[in-house]
Short mmCIF file of C-alpha atoms and ligand atoms in Angstrom, two decimals:
data_model
loop_
_atom_site.label_atom_id
_atom_site.label_comp_id
_atom_site.label_asym_id
_atom_site.label_seq_id
_atom_site.Cartn_x
_atom_site.Cartn_y
_atom_site.Cartn_z
CA MET N 1 0.00 0.00 0.00
CA THR N 2 1.43 3.38 -0.99
CA ALA N 3 1.48 6.30 1.43
CA SER N 4 -1.22 8.16 -0.47
CA ASN N 5 -3.44 5.08 -0.57
CA PHE N 6 -2.92 4.62 3.12
CA ALA N 7 -3.86 8.26 3.79
CA ALA N 8 -6.99 7.92 1.67
CA TYR N 9 -7.91 4.81 3.64
CA LEU N 10 -7.28 6.55 6.95
CA PHE N 11 -9.27 9.68 6.14
CA PRO N 12 -12.78 8.18 6.45
CA ILE N 13 -11.72 6.32 9.59
CA VAL N 14 -10.60 9.57 11.21
CA VAL N 15 -13.82 11.33 10.28
CA PHE N 16 -15.93 8.38 11.37
CA ALA N 17 -14.15 8.07 14.74
CA SER N 18 -14.48 11.79 15.35
CA GLY N 19 -18.18 11.56 14.54
CA LEU N 20 -18.59 8.75 17.05
CA LEU N 21 -16.88 10.77 19.75
CA HIS N 22 -19.07 13.80 19.07
CA TRP N 23 -22.17 11.64 19.01
CA ARG N 24 -21.24 10.16 22.39
CA VAL N 25 -20.68 13.57 23.93
CA TRP N 26 -24.03 14.70 22.57
CA ARG N 27 -25.77 11.65 24.09
CA ILE N 28 -24.12 12.30 27.46
CA LEU N 29 -25.24 15.93 27.39
CA GLU N 30 -28.76 14.83 26.57
CA GLU N 31 -28.80 12.23 29.35
CA ARG N 32 -27.14 14.33 32.02
CA PHE N 33 -28.67 17.70 31.30
CA PRO N 34 -32.21 17.09 30.03
CA GLU N 35 -33.25 20.43 31.48
CA VAL N 36 -30.97 22.38 29.16
CA VAL N 37 -33.13 24.69 27.10
CA VAL N 38 -33.56 24.32 23.37
CA THR N 39 -31.60 27.42 22.40
CA ARG N 40 -28.52 26.08 24.17
CA ARG N 41 -28.95 22.75 22.44
CA ILE N 42 -29.00 24.56 19.14
CA LEU N 43 -25.82 26.40 20.16
CA LEU N 44 -24.17 23.12 21.13
CA SER N 45 -25.28 21.59 17.85
CA GLY N 46 -23.63 24.49 16.04
CA ILE N 47 -20.38 23.94 17.94
CA ALA N 48 -20.49 20.20 17.21
CA LEU N 49 -21.13 20.84 13.53
CA LEU N 50 -18.31 23.38 13.35
CA SER N 51 -16.01 20.94 15.12
CA ALA N 52 -16.98 18.19 12.69
CA LEU N 53 -16.26 20.43 9.72
CA LEU N 54 -12.91 21.47 11.19
CA THR N 55 -12.09 17.83 11.81
CA VAL N 56 -12.80 16.96 8.20
CA TRP N 57 -10.70 19.91 7.09
CA ALA N 58 -7.84 19.04 9.46
CA ALA N 59 -7.90 15.37 8.51
CA ALA N 60 -7.95 16.28 4.83
CA SER N 61 -5.07 18.73 5.37
CA SER N 62 -2.92 16.16 7.09
CA LEU N 63 -3.91 13.12 5.05
CA LEU N 64 -5.08 14.10 1.59
CA LEU N 65 -3.85 17.58 0.77
CA PRO N 66 -0.34 19.09 0.78
CA MET N 67 0.40 20.28 4.31
CA THR N 68 0.52 24.07 4.55
CA ALA N 69 1.79 26.27 7.34
CA SER N 70 -1.70 27.59 7.99
CA ALA N 71 -3.02 24.06 8.53
CA ARG N 72 -0.73 23.47 11.49
CA PRO N 73 -2.58 25.69 14.04
CA LEU N 74 -5.80 24.12 12.81
CA LEU N 75 -4.46 20.66 13.56
CA TRP N 76 -3.48 21.77 17.05
CA THR N 77 -6.93 23.24 17.62
CA VAL N 78 -8.71 20.11 16.46
CA LEU N 79 -6.37 17.89 18.47
CA LEU N 80 -6.98 19.87 21.67
CA TRP N 81 -10.73 19.93 21.03
CA HIS N 82 -10.87 16.16 20.70
CA GLY N 83 -8.65 15.79 23.75
CA ALA N 84 -11.09 17.93 25.73
CA LEU N 85 -14.07 15.89 24.50
CA LEU N 86 -12.36 12.62 25.32
CA THR N 87 -11.43 13.91 28.76
CA GLY N 88 -15.05 14.89 29.36
CA VAL N 89 -16.22 11.41 28.42
CA LEU N 90 -13.58 9.86 30.70
CA LEU N 91 -14.59 12.11 33.59
CA LEU N 92 -18.20 11.04 33.27
CA ARG N 93 -17.10 7.44 33.02
CA ARG N 94 -15.13 7.86 36.27
CA ARG N 95 -18.27 9.13 37.98
CA VAL N 96 -20.20 6.12 36.78
CA THR N 97 -17.49 3.78 38.01
CA ALA N 98 -17.09 5.25 41.49
CA ALA N 99 -19.18 2.47 43.01
CA GLY N 100 -16.24 0.09 43.16
CA ARG N 101 -13.73 -1.83 41.18
CA GLN N 102 -15.76 -4.98 40.73
CA GLU N 103 -18.84 -2.99 39.82
CA GLU N 104 -16.69 -0.99 37.47
CA PHE N 105 -15.58 -4.08 35.66
CA HIS N 106 -19.05 -5.58 35.47
CA ALA N 107 -20.67 -2.28 34.60
CA ALA N 108 -18.17 -1.75 31.84
CA SER N 109 -18.27 -5.26 30.49
CA GLU N 110 -21.85 -6.34 31.01
CA VAL N 111 -24.31 -3.64 31.92
CA ASP N 112 -23.08 -0.83 29.79
CA THR N 113 -21.24 -2.36 26.91
CA GLU N 114 -22.47 0.37 24.59
CA ARG N 115 -20.78 3.07 26.66
CA ARG N 116 -17.51 1.16 26.76
CA ASP N 117 -17.66 0.40 23.10
CA VAL N 118 -18.30 3.97 22.07
CA LEU N 119 -15.63 5.22 24.46
CA ARG N 120 -13.10 2.89 22.91
CA LYS N 121 -14.06 3.92 19.41
CA GLY N 122 -13.88 7.56 20.36
CA ALA N 123 -10.49 7.07 21.97
CA ALA N 124 -9.31 5.21 18.92
CA GLY N 125 -10.49 8.10 16.78
CA PHE N 126 -8.56 10.50 18.93
CA GLY N 127 -5.50 8.30 18.62
CA VAL N 128 -5.89 8.10 14.88
CA ILE N 129 -6.14 11.86 14.64
CA VAL N 130 -3.01 12.27 16.73
CA PHE N 131 -1.30 9.51 14.81
CA SER N 132 -2.17 11.08 11.50
CA SER N 133 -1.00 14.56 12.38
CA PRO N 134 2.63 15.62 12.31
CA LEU N 135 2.58 16.92 15.86
CA GLY N 136 4.84 14.69 17.87
CA ASN N 137 7.25 11.84 18.20
CA ILE N 138 5.37 8.59 18.15
CA SER N 139 7.14 5.94 20.17
CA HIS N 140 7.71 2.46 18.89
CA ASP N 141 8.30 -0.54 21.08
CA ASP N 142 12.07 -0.25 20.89
CA ASP N 143 12.13 3.49 21.58
CA TYR N 144 12.30 3.15 25.32
CA GLU N 145 14.40 5.53 27.34
CA ILE N 146 16.55 4.63 30.33
CA VAL N 147 16.16 7.39 32.90
CA TYR N 148 18.94 7.58 35.49
CA LYS N 149 18.11 9.52 38.62
CA THR N 150 20.03 10.04 41.84
CA VAL N 151 17.68 10.23 44.81
CA ARG N 152 19.14 11.88 47.90
CA LEU N 153 17.51 10.62 51.07
CA ARG N 154 17.92 12.53 54.30
CA ARG N 155 18.69 9.58 56.54
CA LEU N 156 20.37 7.07 54.29
CA PRO N 157 23.30 5.24 55.94
CA GLU N 158 26.58 5.38 54.05
CA GLN N 159 26.40 1.64 53.36
CA LEU N 160 23.22 2.15 51.34
CA ALA N 161 24.56 5.02 49.27
CA GLY N 162 25.02 3.86 45.70
CA VAL N 163 22.32 1.18 45.80
CA ARG N 164 20.81 0.99 42.31
CA ILE N 165 17.14 0.23 41.85
CA ALA N 166 15.75 -0.59 38.41
CA MET N 167 12.05 -0.09 37.86
CA ILE N 168 9.48 -0.68 35.15
CA SER N 169 5.76 -0.31 35.55
CA ASP N 170 2.49 -0.58 33.66
CA ILE N 171 3.43 -3.50 31.47
CA HIS N 172 -0.19 -3.97 30.38
CA SER N 173 0.44 -7.40 28.94
CA GLY N 174 -2.39 -7.96 26.48
CA PRO N 175 -3.46 -7.19 22.93
CA PHE N 176 -0.92 -4.38 22.51
CA MET N 177 1.92 -5.75 24.66
CA ALA N 178 2.93 -9.17 23.46
CA ARG N 179 5.95 -11.27 24.32
CA GLU N 180 8.15 -9.57 21.72
CA ASP N 181 7.23 -6.16 23.14
CA ILE N 182 8.05 -7.07 26.74
CA GLU N 183 11.08 -9.30 26.27
CA PRO N 184 13.63 -6.56 25.37
CA TYR N 185 13.06 -4.90 28.73
CA VAL N 186 14.06 -8.02 30.64
CA GLY N 187 17.42 -8.33 28.93
CA ARG N 188 18.10 -4.61 29.20
CA ILE N 189 17.30 -4.46 32.91
CA ASN N 190 19.55 -7.43 33.63
CA ALA N 191 22.33 -5.80 31.62
CA LEU N 192 22.05 -2.75 33.88
CA LYS N 193 22.95 -4.99 36.84
CA PRO N 194 20.67 -3.36 39.39
CA ASP N 195 20.82 -4.20 43.09
CA MET N 196 17.08 -4.62 43.22
CA ILE N 197 14.12 -4.35 40.86
CA LEU N 198 10.75 -2.76 41.58
CA LEU N 199 7.58 -3.41 39.55
CA PRO N 200 4.80 -1.10 40.80
CA GLY N 201 1.74 -2.57 39.16
CA ASP N 202 -0.47 -2.99 36.09
CA PHE N 203 1.18 -6.19 34.93
CA ILE N 204 -1.79 -7.05 32.71
CA GLU N 205 -4.50 -5.28 30.74
CA SER N 206 -7.61 -7.15 31.92
CA ARG N 207 -7.42 -10.94 31.60
CA ASN N 208 -5.94 -13.63 33.83
CA GLU N 209 -4.10 -15.41 31.05
CA GLU N 210 -2.17 -12.25 30.17
CA ILE N 211 0.05 -12.79 33.22
CA GLU N 212 1.50 -16.00 31.79
CA VAL N 213 3.89 -14.38 29.35
CA VAL N 214 4.90 -11.82 32.00
CA CYS N 215 5.83 -14.59 34.41
CA GLU N 216 7.65 -16.54 31.75
CA LEU N 217 9.81 -13.49 31.03
CA PHE N 218 10.11 -11.96 34.49
CA ARG N 219 11.44 -15.13 36.07
CA ARG N 220 14.64 -14.22 34.19
CA LEU N 221 15.01 -10.91 36.06
CA GLN N 222 18.10 -10.86 38.22
CA ALA N 223 18.97 -8.65 41.16
CA PRO N 224 20.98 -9.67 44.25
CA TYR N 225 18.55 -8.02 46.68
CA GLY N 226 15.38 -9.17 45.00
CA VAL N 227 12.54 -8.36 42.63
CA TYR N 228 9.47 -6.78 44.24
CA GLY N 229 6.04 -5.82 42.94
CA CYS N 230 2.67 -4.45 43.95
CA THR N 231 -0.67 -4.58 42.18
CA GLY N 232 -2.19 -1.88 39.99
CA ASN N 233 -5.78 -1.16 39.06
CA HIS N 234 -5.61 -3.21 35.86
CA ASP N 235 -4.51 -6.27 37.82
CA TYR N 236 -7.89 -6.01 39.51
CA PHE N 237 -9.70 -6.04 36.19
CA ALA N 238 -8.83 -9.75 36.31
CA ASP N 239 -8.24 -11.83 39.45
CA ALA N 240 -5.53 -9.91 41.33
CA ASP N 241 -4.91 -12.90 43.61
CA HIS N 242 -4.22 -15.10 40.61
CA VAL N 243 -1.98 -12.47 39.02
CA SER N 244 -0.01 -12.03 42.26
CA ASN N 245 0.31 -15.74 42.95
CA GLU N 246 1.66 -16.40 39.48
CA LEU N 247 4.18 -13.59 39.87
CA GLU N 248 5.29 -14.99 43.24
CA LEU N 249 5.89 -18.35 41.56
CA ALA N 250 8.01 -16.53 38.99
CA GLY N 251 10.20 -15.05 41.72
CA VAL N 252 8.56 -11.64 42.15
CA ARG N 253 7.96 -10.88 45.83
CA MET N 254 4.54 -9.25 45.77
CA LEU N 255 4.08 -6.75 48.58
CA ARG N 256 0.32 -6.46 49.02
CA ASP N 257 -0.23 -4.22 51.99
CA ALA N 258 2.95 -5.75 53.33
CA HIS N 259 6.60 -4.87 53.86
CA GLN N 260 9.97 -6.48 53.57
CA VAL N 261 13.14 -5.37 55.30
CA VAL N 262 16.13 -5.96 53.06
CA ASP N 263 19.57 -6.33 54.55
CA ILE N 264 22.26 -4.70 52.44
CA ASP N 265 25.80 -4.94 53.78
CA GLY N 266 24.50 -5.05 57.34
CA GLU N 267 22.15 -2.05 56.91
CA SER N 268 18.38 -2.29 56.61
CA LEU N 269 16.20 -0.85 53.87
CA ALA N 270 12.42 -1.23 54.20
CA LEU N 271 10.27 -1.85 51.13
CA ILE N 272 6.57 -1.28 51.69
CA GLY N 273 4.06 -2.28 49.02
CA LEU N 274 0.39 -1.41 48.79
CA ASP N 275 -2.32 -3.21 46.91
CA ASP N 276 -3.95 -0.90 44.40
CA VAL N 277 -5.87 1.70 46.37
CA GLY N 278 -9.23 1.43 44.65
CA PRO N 279 -12.40 3.54 44.88
CA GLY N 280 -13.63 3.61 48.45
CA ALA N 281 -10.39 2.20 49.84
CA SER N 282 -8.20 4.11 52.26
CA PHE N 283 -4.55 4.74 51.55
CA LEU N 284 -3.89 5.32 55.24
CA ASP N 285 -5.65 2.13 56.33
CA GLN N 286 -3.73 0.10 53.79
CA PHE N 287 -0.47 1.74 54.76
CA MET N 288 -1.04 1.04 58.47
CA LYS N 289 -1.67 -2.60 57.62
CA ALA N 290 1.39 -2.76 55.39
CA SER N 291 3.74 -1.18 57.92
CA ARG N 292 2.52 -3.01 61.01
CA GLY N 293 5.55 -4.08 63.02
CA LEU N 294 8.00 -2.09 60.90
CA ASP N 295 10.61 -0.01 62.70
CA PRO N 296 9.96 3.59 61.51
CA GLY N 297 13.64 4.35 62.02
CA ILE N 298 14.60 2.23 59.01
CA PRO N 299 14.89 4.15 55.70
CA ASN N 300 11.91 3.19 53.60
CA ILE N 301 10.61 3.03 50.05
CA LEU N 302 6.87 2.81 49.44
CA MET N 303 5.58 1.15 46.27
CA CYS N 304 2.10 2.43 45.47
CA HIS N 305 0.75 2.11 41.94
CA LYS N 306 -1.10 5.42 41.91
CA PRO N 307 0.84 8.57 42.76
CA TYR N 308 -2.29 10.38 43.94
CA PHE N 309 -1.50 9.68 47.60
CA PHE N 310 1.84 11.47 47.69
CA GLU N 311 0.60 14.16 50.10
CA ASP N 312 -0.49 11.42 52.51
CA ALA N 313 2.89 9.72 52.18
CA ALA N 314 4.61 13.03 52.86
CA GLY N 315 2.38 13.53 55.89
CA LEU N 316 3.64 10.20 57.19
CA GLY N 317 7.23 11.35 56.74
CA LEU N 318 8.16 8.52 54.38
CA ASP N 319 11.48 8.74 52.58
CA LEU N 320 10.62 7.75 49.03
CA MET N 321 7.47 6.70 47.21
CA VAL N 322 7.56 5.13 43.74
CA SER N 323 4.57 4.92 41.43
CA GLY N 324 3.45 4.31 37.87
CA HIS N 325 -0.14 4.49 36.62
CA THR N 326 0.10 7.77 34.73
CA HIS N 327 2.08 6.44 31.76
CA GLY N 328 3.71 9.87 31.83
CA GLY N 329 0.54 11.19 30.23
CA GLN N 330 1.09 8.82 27.25
CA ILE N 331 0.05 11.55 24.85
CA VAL N 332 2.08 14.64 25.61
CA LEU N 333 1.24 17.73 23.60
CA ALA N 334 4.23 19.74 24.76
CA ARG N 335 6.82 20.15 27.47
CA VAL N 336 7.18 23.66 28.80
CA PHE N 337 10.24 23.78 31.06
CA ASN N 338 9.36 21.13 33.69
CA THR N 339 5.66 21.11 32.94
CA VAL N 340 4.20 18.26 30.92
CA VAL N 341 1.25 19.44 28.84
CA THR N 342 -1.11 16.49 28.63
CA PRO N 343 -4.84 15.91 29.14
CA LEU N 344 -3.88 13.80 32.15
CA ALA N 345 -2.86 16.97 33.98
CA ILE N 346 -6.57 17.48 34.67
CA PHE N 347 -6.44 14.48 36.99
CA THR N 348 -3.10 14.80 38.74
CA ARG N 349 -0.04 16.98 39.05
CA TYR N 350 2.20 13.92 39.48
CA ILE N 351 2.76 12.78 35.93
CA GLU N 352 6.40 11.75 35.56
CA GLY N 353 9.73 12.17 37.27
CA LEU N 354 10.83 13.22 40.72
CA TYR N 355 8.74 15.31 43.12
CA ARG N 356 9.50 16.50 46.63
CA ARG N 357 7.29 17.53 49.49
CA ASP N 358 8.97 18.25 52.80
CA ALA N 359 11.35 15.36 53.45
CA THR N 360 9.47 12.93 51.20
CA GLN N 361 10.15 12.32 47.52
CA LEU N 362 8.05 10.68 44.84
CA TYR N 363 9.27 9.15 41.62
CA VAL N 364 6.65 8.47 38.94
CA THR N 365 7.82 6.25 36.11
CA ARG N 366 6.20 6.49 32.69
CA GLY N 367 5.85 2.73 32.45
CA ILE N 368 6.28 0.68 29.29
CA GLY N 369 2.74 -0.17 28.17
CA THR N 370 -0.19 1.86 26.95
CA VAL N 371 -3.82 2.22 27.83
CA MET N 372 -6.87 3.09 25.69
CA VAL N 373 -4.87 3.70 22.52
CA PRO N 374 -1.74 1.72 21.67
CA ILE N 375 0.49 4.70 21.03
CA ARG N 376 2.65 7.13 22.94
CA ILE N 377 3.46 10.60 21.72
CA ASN N 378 6.35 12.63 23.09
CA CYS N 379 6.36 10.13 25.90
CA PRO N 380 8.62 7.11 25.35
CA PRO N 381 8.43 4.00 27.52
CA GLU N 382 10.80 4.17 30.46
CA ILE N 383 13.23 1.99 32.34
CA THR N 384 14.08 3.83 35.52
CA VAL N 385 17.36 3.48 37.38
CA LEU N 386 17.32 5.16 40.77
CA THR N 387 20.62 5.48 42.63
CA LEU N 388 20.25 6.13 46.34
CA ALA N 389 22.48 8.78 47.88
CA SER N 390 22.81 10.54 51.23
CA SER N 391 21.68 14.14 51.35
FE1 FE2 S 1 -1.30 1.47 33.72
#
């Protein structure tokens, strides 16, 4: 297939996906705001129609017609518009799913399959639009970045200075992360010769059998002070107990509201791991359970899939928290100094990299997998190497 044929093939898909997204937003507005008066509906219809026309124009500019300088701002506008629509749909979906993780899964898979289906199609449309526009660097499976970071901890004994911790997160084994996508990370991490390896959650996308290939590969991971993991929200989309048990059999010590004190050259380092803190669950309750019996004087690292609880961790005076979950935004529109411009910023300020609050630090890794759409833009997969140092 030639490039022009491919573009001609893609064009109707882009327009169709955009139409689906707009249709879904319209349905949500109708359902949620039935009291909205007719004149406002007409206004909204006008906006939707204008957006649809701009989408067709933008898609044609990037796919069918020679790209001109004036088309570039239009592409940005259309991209941001679709991002805003998608975010709105996701926000409403979050509200629907607040009743609990199990209900979320069943509601999404059984009760409201139409909503899930349309959401996926809309997201795919958004991804196609992004994919088809010359706005960013699209990452391929072998485009991962190794991020080296020195983390200075206030009370780290000299013997622990220089300890190297490798970390990958959000594997999302499944339709878009197959064996050949995951395998290179295993060899690369081993080649880095870390002292220990942390795996803070989302091993699978949503099905029990997806853990098999992860276990087959991760049993090769090597680190003298161990390989540790905790669960993420996607591990609960299947049977998290099954996922964890299989990982344990593969040599990954799963810390599920539990801790492990590691002896390194006669000094202790505490690893605390939390199960995914789901809707209605309490970070503090889970932490208290996980740290029961742990000497608070030992330097500690908390593994918690979601970074949203960093303020709580700082309030507890923890030394270091490590998280994934955000995928670094996955689709990053721009980086302005240290600020990552991504739709995800609506949900959290902790998107990627190192953060500090009082004496506590948080490192958020971008992970290696994807969610919703199987692409990353301006946001390559990450292997993290943290080197501990005294402050
Ligand atoms: Fe994830």
